[in-house]
Amino acid sequence: MDYLPNLADQTRLFLLSLGFGFALGVLYDLFRVARLLTGRSGFVALLTTDILYSVCCTGLSFFFFLAVGDGDVRLYLLGGEILGWLIYYFSFGTVALRLSEWLVRTIHRITRILIHIFTAPFLRFLHFMEKISIPLRKCGVSLKKVKKNLHFGLHSTHDMVYNGNVKNVTKMKGTIGLAKQHRQAHRGAKKN
């Protein structure tokens, strides 16, 4: 264990910390792209992603200093890390930001097109149903009346239930009883 590393080791460690800072800049852009993809650009979203990024950087820096500097936090390592991050942010970061914004816009366009492709048949069907219902309403025919008249042709007997609706069967039994009485009276009138 060296307490005072020589100049070659310091240069090597400084260059490693410079590269690590550069990698932390790339990580920052990944967080930025995730924020752009979710579409959240408010203060709370920015604060949340920045806190998560800070926690990740702190943990990664701890392991970096532990692995490279034997757990010693040296000022030139910290300076190299910050300088690497700044180099990335002001050089490649601006290009990465434009590229990521273009990528996010392209992804949003593709998802809108896919959503339109999958929902278009349903929207056409709803539009067709709306076109049909407008003339029916103008004629005074409501959907309730149409639904009520759908059961017009059904005849109920004592042992058969249509659509499992017992309430309609009891109504129908009463009307069937009246219809039988009417038929018997009509037959009796024909015989006389």
PDB file of C-alpha atoms in Angstrom:
ATOM      1  CA  MET A   1       0.000   0.000   0.000  1.00  0.00           C
ATOM      2  CA  ASP A   2       1.493   3.231  -1.169  1.00  0.00           C
ATOM      3  CA  TYR A   3       0.685   6.354   0.760  1.00  0.00           C
ATOM      4  CA  LEU A   4       2.167   8.566  -1.901  1.00  0.00           C
ATOM      5  CA  PRO A   5       1.645   7.131  -5.395  1.00  0.00           C
ATOM      6  CA  ASN A   6       4.175   8.150  -8.007  1.00  0.00           C
ATOM      7  CA  LEU A   7       3.386  10.454 -10.913  1.00  0.00           C
ATOM      8  CA  ALA A   8       2.666   7.660 -13.426  1.00  0.00           C
ATOM      9  CA  ASP A   9       0.085   6.074 -11.081  1.00  0.00           C
ATOM     10  CA  GLN A  10      -1.492   9.482 -10.417  1.00  0.00           C
ATOM     11  CA  THR A  11      -1.758  10.168 -14.134  1.00  0.00           C
ATOM     12  CA  ARG A  12      -3.276   6.755 -14.786  1.00  0.00           C
ATOM     13  CA  LEU A  13      -5.795   7.205 -11.945  1.00  0.00           C
ATOM     14  CA  PHE A  14      -6.615  10.728 -13.146  1.00  0.00           C
ATOM     15  CA  LEU A  15      -7.302   9.460 -16.678  1.00  0.00           C
ATOM     16  CA  LEU A  16      -9.457   6.652 -15.272  1.00  0.00           C
ATOM     17  CA  SER A  17     -11.460   9.150 -13.221  1.00  0.00           C
ATOM     18  CA  LEU A  18     -11.782  11.360 -16.314  1.00  0.00           C
ATOM     19  CA  GLY A  19     -13.251   8.402 -18.230  1.00  0.00           C
ATOM     20  CA  PHE A  20     -15.507   7.526 -15.306  1.00  0.00           C
ATOM     21  CA  GLY A  21     -16.847  11.090 -15.233  1.00  0.00           C
ATOM     22  CA  PHE A  22     -17.484  10.814 -18.964  1.00  0.00           C
ATOM     23  CA  ALA A  23     -19.460   7.603 -18.311  1.00  0.00           C
ATOM     24  CA  LEU A  24     -21.487   9.398 -15.628  1.00  0.00           C
ATOM     25  CA  GLY A  25     -22.361  12.021 -18.264  1.00  0.00           C
ATOM     26  CA  VAL A  26     -23.671   9.267 -20.532  1.00  0.00           C
ATOM     27  CA  LEU A  27     -25.736   7.970 -17.598  1.00  0.00           C
ATOM     28  CA  TYR A  28     -27.178  11.474 -17.153  1.00  0.00           C
ATOM     29  CA  ASP A  29     -28.331  11.462 -20.782  1.00  0.00           C
ATOM     30  CA  LEU A  30     -29.970   8.079 -20.268  1.00  0.00           C
ATOM     31  CA  PHE A  31     -31.958   9.548 -17.375  1.00  0.00           C
ATOM     32  CA  ARG A  32     -32.829  12.524 -19.578  1.00  0.00           C
ATOM     33  CA  VAL A  33     -34.079  10.259 -22.391  1.00  0.00           C
ATOM     34  CA  ALA A  34     -36.196   8.296 -19.903  1.00  0.00           C
ATOM     35  CA  ARG A  35     -37.742  11.552 -18.720  1.00  0.00           C
ATOM     36  CA  LEU A  36     -38.421  12.623 -22.326  1.00  0.00           C
ATOM     37  CA  LEU A  37     -39.985   9.254 -23.179  1.00  0.00           C
ATOM     38  CA  THR A  38     -42.424   9.469 -20.301  1.00  0.00           C
ATOM     39  CA  GLY A  39     -43.386  12.978 -21.389  1.00  0.00           C
ATOM     40  CA  ARG A  40     -42.991  14.396 -17.923  1.00  0.00           C
ATOM     41  CA  SER A  41     -41.114  17.669 -17.930  1.00  0.00           C
ATOM     42  CA  GLY A  42     -42.453  19.321 -14.805  1.00  0.00           C
ATOM     43  CA  PHE A  43     -40.568  20.281 -11.680  1.00  0.00           C
ATOM     44  CA  VAL A  44     -41.453  17.091  -9.804  1.00  0.00           C
ATOM     45  CA  ALA A  45     -40.279  14.821 -12.649  1.00  0.00           C
ATOM     46  CA  LEU A  46     -37.037  16.779 -12.974  1.00  0.00           C
ATOM     47  CA  LEU A  47     -36.439  16.676  -9.222  1.00  0.00           C
ATOM     48  CA  THR A  48     -37.170  12.941  -9.035  1.00  0.00           C
ATOM     49  CA  THR A  49     -34.850  11.993 -11.887  1.00  0.00           C
ATOM     50  CA  ASP A  50     -32.095  14.270 -10.570  1.00  0.00           C
ATOM     51  CA  ILE A  51     -32.306  12.703  -7.107  1.00  0.00           C
ATOM     52  CA  LEU A  52     -32.197   9.198  -8.621  1.00  0.00           C
ATOM     53  CA  TYR A  53     -29.233  10.205 -10.762  1.00  0.00           C
ATOM     54  CA  SER A  54     -27.395  11.665  -7.749  1.00  0.00           C
ATOM     55  CA  VAL A  55     -27.941   8.488  -5.728  1.00  0.00           C
ATOM     56  CA  CYS A  56     -26.691   6.335  -8.635  1.00  0.00           C
ATOM     57  CA  CYS A  57     -23.623   8.554  -9.121  1.00  0.00           C
ATOM     58  CA  THR A  58     -22.825   8.500  -5.420  1.00  0.00           C
ATOM     59  CA  GLY A  59     -22.964   4.703  -5.260  1.00  0.00           C
ATOM     60  CA  LEU A  60     -20.981   4.248  -8.461  1.00  0.00           C
ATOM     61  CA  SER A  61     -18.358   6.788  -7.362  1.00  0.00           C
ATOM     62  CA  PHE A  62     -17.992   5.003  -4.025  1.00  0.00           C
ATOM     63  CA  PHE A  63     -17.282   1.702  -5.783  1.00  0.00           C
ATOM     64  CA  PHE A  64     -14.959   3.444  -8.253  1.00  0.00           C
ATOM     65  CA  PHE A  65     -12.886   5.006  -5.454  1.00  0.00           C
ATOM     66  CA  LEU A  66     -12.888   1.713  -3.613  1.00  0.00           C
ATOM     67  CA  ALA A  67     -11.643  -0.222  -6.646  1.00  0.00           C
ATOM     68  CA  VAL A  68      -9.196   2.291  -8.115  1.00  0.00           C
ATOM     69  CA  GLY A  69      -7.921   4.280  -5.169  1.00  0.00           C
ATOM     70  CA  ASP A  70      -8.092   1.574  -2.476  1.00  0.00           C
ATOM     71  CA  GLY A  71     -10.898   3.468  -0.774  1.00  0.00           C
ATOM     72  CA  ASP A  72      -8.929   6.715  -0.577  1.00  0.00           C
ATOM     73  CA  VAL A  73     -10.781   9.721  -1.900  1.00  0.00           C
ATOM     74  CA  ARG A  74      -8.127  11.852  -3.522  1.00  0.00           C
ATOM     75  CA  LEU A  75      -8.873  15.348  -4.687  1.00  0.00           C
ATOM     76  CA  TYR A  76      -7.409  14.827  -8.172  1.00  0.00           C
ATOM     77  CA  LEU A  77      -9.651  11.750  -8.646  1.00  0.00           C
ATOM     78  CA  LEU A  78     -12.725  13.755  -7.713  1.00  0.00           C
ATOM     79  CA  GLY A  79     -11.561  16.628  -9.954  1.00  0.00           C
ATOM     80  CA  GLY A  80     -10.988  14.214 -12.847  1.00  0.00           C
ATOM     81  CA  GLU A  81     -14.461  12.775 -12.410  1.00  0.00           C
ATOM     82  CA  ILE A  82     -16.070  16.227 -12.452  1.00  0.00           C
ATOM     83  CA  LEU A  83     -13.927  17.342 -15.396  1.00  0.00           C
ATOM     84  CA  GLY A  84     -14.848  14.196 -17.383  1.00  0.00           C
ATOM     85  CA  TRP A  85     -18.530  14.842 -16.737  1.00  0.00           C
ATOM     86  CA  LEU A  86     -18.210  18.475 -17.851  1.00  0.00           C
ATOM     87  CA  ILE A  87     -16.301  17.486 -21.011  1.00  0.00           C
ATOM     88  CA  TYR A  88     -19.081  15.066 -21.943  1.00  0.00           C
ATOM     89  CA  TYR A  89     -21.901  17.452 -21.043  1.00  0.00           C
ATOM     90  CA  PHE A  90     -20.610  20.397 -23.100  1.00  0.00           C
ATOM     91  CA  SER A  91     -19.291  18.428 -26.090  1.00  0.00           C
ATOM     92  CA  PHE A  92     -21.027  15.131 -26.783  1.00  0.00           C
ATOM     93  CA  GLY A  93     -23.935  15.914 -24.451  1.00  0.00           C
ATOM     94  CA  THR A  94     -25.340  18.612 -26.744  1.00  0.00           C
ATOM     95  CA  VAL A  95     -25.244  16.235 -29.703  1.00  0.00           C
ATOM     96  CA  ALA A  96     -26.728  13.457 -27.582  1.00  0.00           C
ATOM     97  CA  LEU A  97     -29.521  15.771 -26.429  1.00  0.00           C
ATOM     98  CA  ARG A  98     -30.516  16.640 -29.999  1.00  0.00           C
ATOM     99  CA  LEU A  99     -30.251  13.017 -31.042  1.00  0.00           C
ATOM    100  CA  SER A 100     -32.326  11.836 -28.080  1.00  0.00           C
ATOM    101  CA  GLU A 101     -35.014  14.462 -28.732  1.00  0.00           C
ATOM    102  CA  TRP A 102     -35.185  13.310 -32.363  1.00  0.00           C
ATOM    103  CA  LEU A 103     -35.340   9.676 -31.213  1.00  0.00           C
ATOM    104  CA  VAL A 104     -38.143  10.409 -28.738  1.00  0.00           C
ATOM    105  CA  ARG A 105     -40.148  12.300 -31.394  1.00  0.00           C
ATOM    106  CA  THR A 106     -39.706   9.379 -33.791  1.00  0.00           C
ATOM    107  CA  ILE A 107     -40.813   6.860 -31.165  1.00  0.00           C
ATOM    108  CA  HIS A 108     -43.891   8.972 -30.353  1.00  0.00           C
ATOM    109  CA  ARG A 109     -44.776   9.227 -34.070  1.00  0.00           C
ATOM    110  CA  ILE A 110     -44.432   5.476 -34.536  1.00  0.00           C
ATOM    111  CA  THR A 111     -46.600   4.733 -31.499  1.00  0.00           C
ATOM    112  CA  ARG A 112     -49.249   7.204 -32.714  1.00  0.00           C
ATOM    113  CA  ILE A 113     -49.272   5.515 -36.125  1.00  0.00           C
ATOM    114  CA  LEU A 114     -49.562   2.049 -34.546  1.00  0.00           C
ATOM    115  CA  ILE A 115     -52.362   3.201 -32.242  1.00  0.00           C
ATOM    116  CA  HIS A 116     -54.168   4.712 -35.226  1.00  0.00           C
ATOM    117  CA  ILE A 117     -53.781   1.501 -37.227  1.00  0.00           C
ATOM    118  CA  PHE A 118     -55.199  -0.650 -34.429  1.00  0.00           C
ATOM    119  CA  THR A 119     -58.019   1.697 -33.375  1.00  0.00           C
ATOM    120  CA  ALA A 120     -59.160   2.820 -36.849  1.00  0.00           C
ATOM    121  CA  PRO A 121     -61.519  -0.157 -37.458  1.00  0.00           C
ATOM    122  CA  PHE A 122     -63.258   0.386 -34.128  1.00  0.00           C
ATOM    123  CA  LEU A 123     -63.619   4.107 -34.763  1.00  0.00           C
ATOM    124  CA  ARG A 124     -65.050   3.418 -38.238  1.00  0.00           C
ATOM    125  CA  PHE A 125     -67.556   0.980 -36.733  1.00  0.00           C
ATOM    126  CA  LEU A 126     -68.625   3.519 -34.098  1.00  0.00           C
ATOM    127  CA  HIS A 127     -68.961   6.200 -36.782  1.00  0.00           C
ATOM    128  CA  PHE A 128     -71.083   3.815 -38.872  1.00  0.00           C
ATOM    129  CA  MET A 129     -73.331   3.052 -35.882  1.00  0.00           C
ATOM    130  CA  GLU A 130     -73.706   6.761 -35.213  1.00  0.00           C
ATOM    131  CA  LYS A 131     -74.750   7.361 -38.830  1.00  0.00           C
ATOM    132  CA  ILE A 132     -77.371   4.628 -38.530  1.00  0.00           C
ATOM    133  CA  SER A 133     -78.767   5.903 -35.244  1.00  0.00           C
ATOM    134  CA  ILE A 134     -79.298   9.498 -36.445  1.00  0.00           C
ATOM    135  CA  PRO A 135     -81.986   8.604 -39.063  1.00  0.00           C
ATOM    136  CA  LEU A 136     -83.654   6.249 -36.595  1.00  0.00           C
ATOM    137  CA  ARG A 137     -83.908   9.052 -34.033  1.00  0.00           C
ATOM    138  CA  LYS A 138     -85.338  11.365 -36.686  1.00  0.00           C
ATOM    139  CA  CYS A 139     -88.023   8.785 -37.485  1.00  0.00           C
ATOM    140  CA  GLY A 140     -88.945   8.634 -33.807  1.00  0.00           C
ATOM    141  CA  VAL A 141     -87.512   5.179 -33.321  1.00  0.00           C
ATOM    142  CA  SER A 142     -85.309   4.955 -30.287  1.00  0.00           C
ATOM    143  CA  LEU A 143     -83.017   2.114 -29.462  1.00  0.00           C
ATOM    144  CA  LYS A 144     -85.207   1.270 -26.468  1.00  0.00           C
ATOM    145  CA  LYS A 145     -88.200   0.747 -28.743  1.00  0.00           C
ATOM    146  CA  VAL A 146     -86.157  -1.396 -31.106  1.00  0.00           C
ATOM    147  CA  LYS A 147     -84.905  -3.499 -28.229  1.00  0.00           C
ATOM    148  CA  LYS A 148     -88.417  -3.855 -26.853  1.00  0.00           C
ATOM    149  CA  ASN A 149     -89.735  -4.991 -30.235  1.00  0.00           C
ATOM    150  CA  LEU A 150     -87.042  -7.610 -30.684  1.00  0.00           C
ATOM    151  CA  HIS A 151     -89.030  -9.995 -28.457  1.00  0.00           C
ATOM    152  CA  PHE A 152     -92.269  -9.454 -30.408  1.00  0.00           C
ATOM    153  CA  GLY A 153     -92.143 -12.727 -32.327  1.00  0.00           C
ATOM    154  CA  LEU A 154     -91.390 -14.923 -29.310  1.00  0.00           C
ATOM    155  CA  HIS A 155     -94.195 -17.005 -27.874  1.00  0.00           C
ATOM    156  CA  SER A 156     -94.025 -18.394 -24.389  1.00  0.00           C
ATOM    157  CA  THR A 157     -95.467 -21.606 -23.106  1.00  0.00           C
ATOM    158  CA  HIS A 158     -95.748 -22.796 -19.532  1.00  0.00           C
ATOM    159  CA  ASP A 159     -92.631 -24.930 -19.688  1.00  0.00           C
ATOM    160  CA  MET A 160     -90.379 -22.697 -21.833  1.00  0.00           C
ATOM    161  CA  VAL A 161     -88.486 -19.581 -20.789  1.00  0.00           C
ATOM    162  CA  TYR A 162     -86.959 -17.304 -23.405  1.00  0.00           C
ATOM    163  CA  ASN A 163     -83.726 -15.549 -22.408  1.00  0.00           C
ATOM    164  CA  GLY A 164     -84.105 -16.806 -18.841  1.00  0.00           C
ATOM    165  CA  ASN A 165     -86.286 -13.863 -17.877  1.00  0.00           C
ATOM    166  CA  VAL A 166     -88.928 -15.124 -15.479  1.00  0.00           C
ATOM    167  CA  LYS A 167     -90.574 -11.699 -15.161  1.00  0.00           C
ATOM    168  CA  ASN A 168     -91.428 -11.675 -18.876  1.00  0.00           C
ATOM    169  CA  VAL A 169     -92.759 -15.237 -18.608  1.00  0.00           C
ATOM    170  CA  THR A 170     -95.249 -14.282 -15.917  1.00  0.00           C
ATOM    171  CA  LYS A 171     -96.338 -11.299 -18.026  1.00  0.00           C
ATOM    172  CA  MET A 172     -96.616 -13.529 -21.040  1.00  0.00           C
ATOM    173  CA  LYS A 173     -98.601 -16.142 -19.082  1.00  0.00           C
ATOM    174  CA  GLY A 174    -101.161 -13.477 -18.303  1.00  0.00           C
ATOM    175  CA  THR A 175    -101.377 -12.385 -21.931  1.00  0.00           C
ATOM    176  CA  ILE A 176    -101.473 -16.013 -23.093  1.00  0.00           C
ATOM    177  CA  GLY A 177    -104.335 -16.686 -20.725  1.00  0.00           C
ATOM    178  CA  LEU A 178    -106.199 -13.683 -22.139  1.00  0.00           C
ATOM    179  CA  ALA A 179    -105.424 -14.802 -25.672  1.00  0.00           C
ATOM    180  CA  LYS A 180    -106.798 -18.314 -24.936  1.00  0.00           C
ATOM    181  CA  GLN A 181    -109.976 -16.858 -23.468  1.00  0.00           C
ATOM    182  CA  HIS A 182    -110.316 -14.599 -26.492  1.00  0.00           C
ATOM    183  CA  ARG A 183    -109.841 -17.560 -28.884  1.00  0.00           C
ATOM    184  CA  GLN A 184    -112.354 -19.705 -26.981  1.00  0.00           C
ATOM    185  CA  ALA A 185    -114.866 -16.891 -27.017  1.00  0.00           C
ATOM    186  CA  HIS A 186    -114.250 -16.370 -30.706  1.00  0.00           C
ATOM    187  CA  ARG A 187    -114.706 -20.115 -31.427  1.00  0.00           C
ATOM    188  CA  GLY A 188    -117.862 -20.192 -29.365  1.00  0.00           C
ATOM    189  CA  ALA A 189    -119.225 -17.254 -31.356  1.00  0.00           C
ATOM    190  CA  LYS A 190    -118.503 -19.086 -34.650  1.00  0.00           C
ATOM    191  CA  LYS A 191    -120.361 -22.239 -33.503  1.00  0.00           C
ATOM    192  CA  ASN A 192    -123.452 -20.299 -32.639  1.00  0.00           C
TER     193      ASN A 192
END
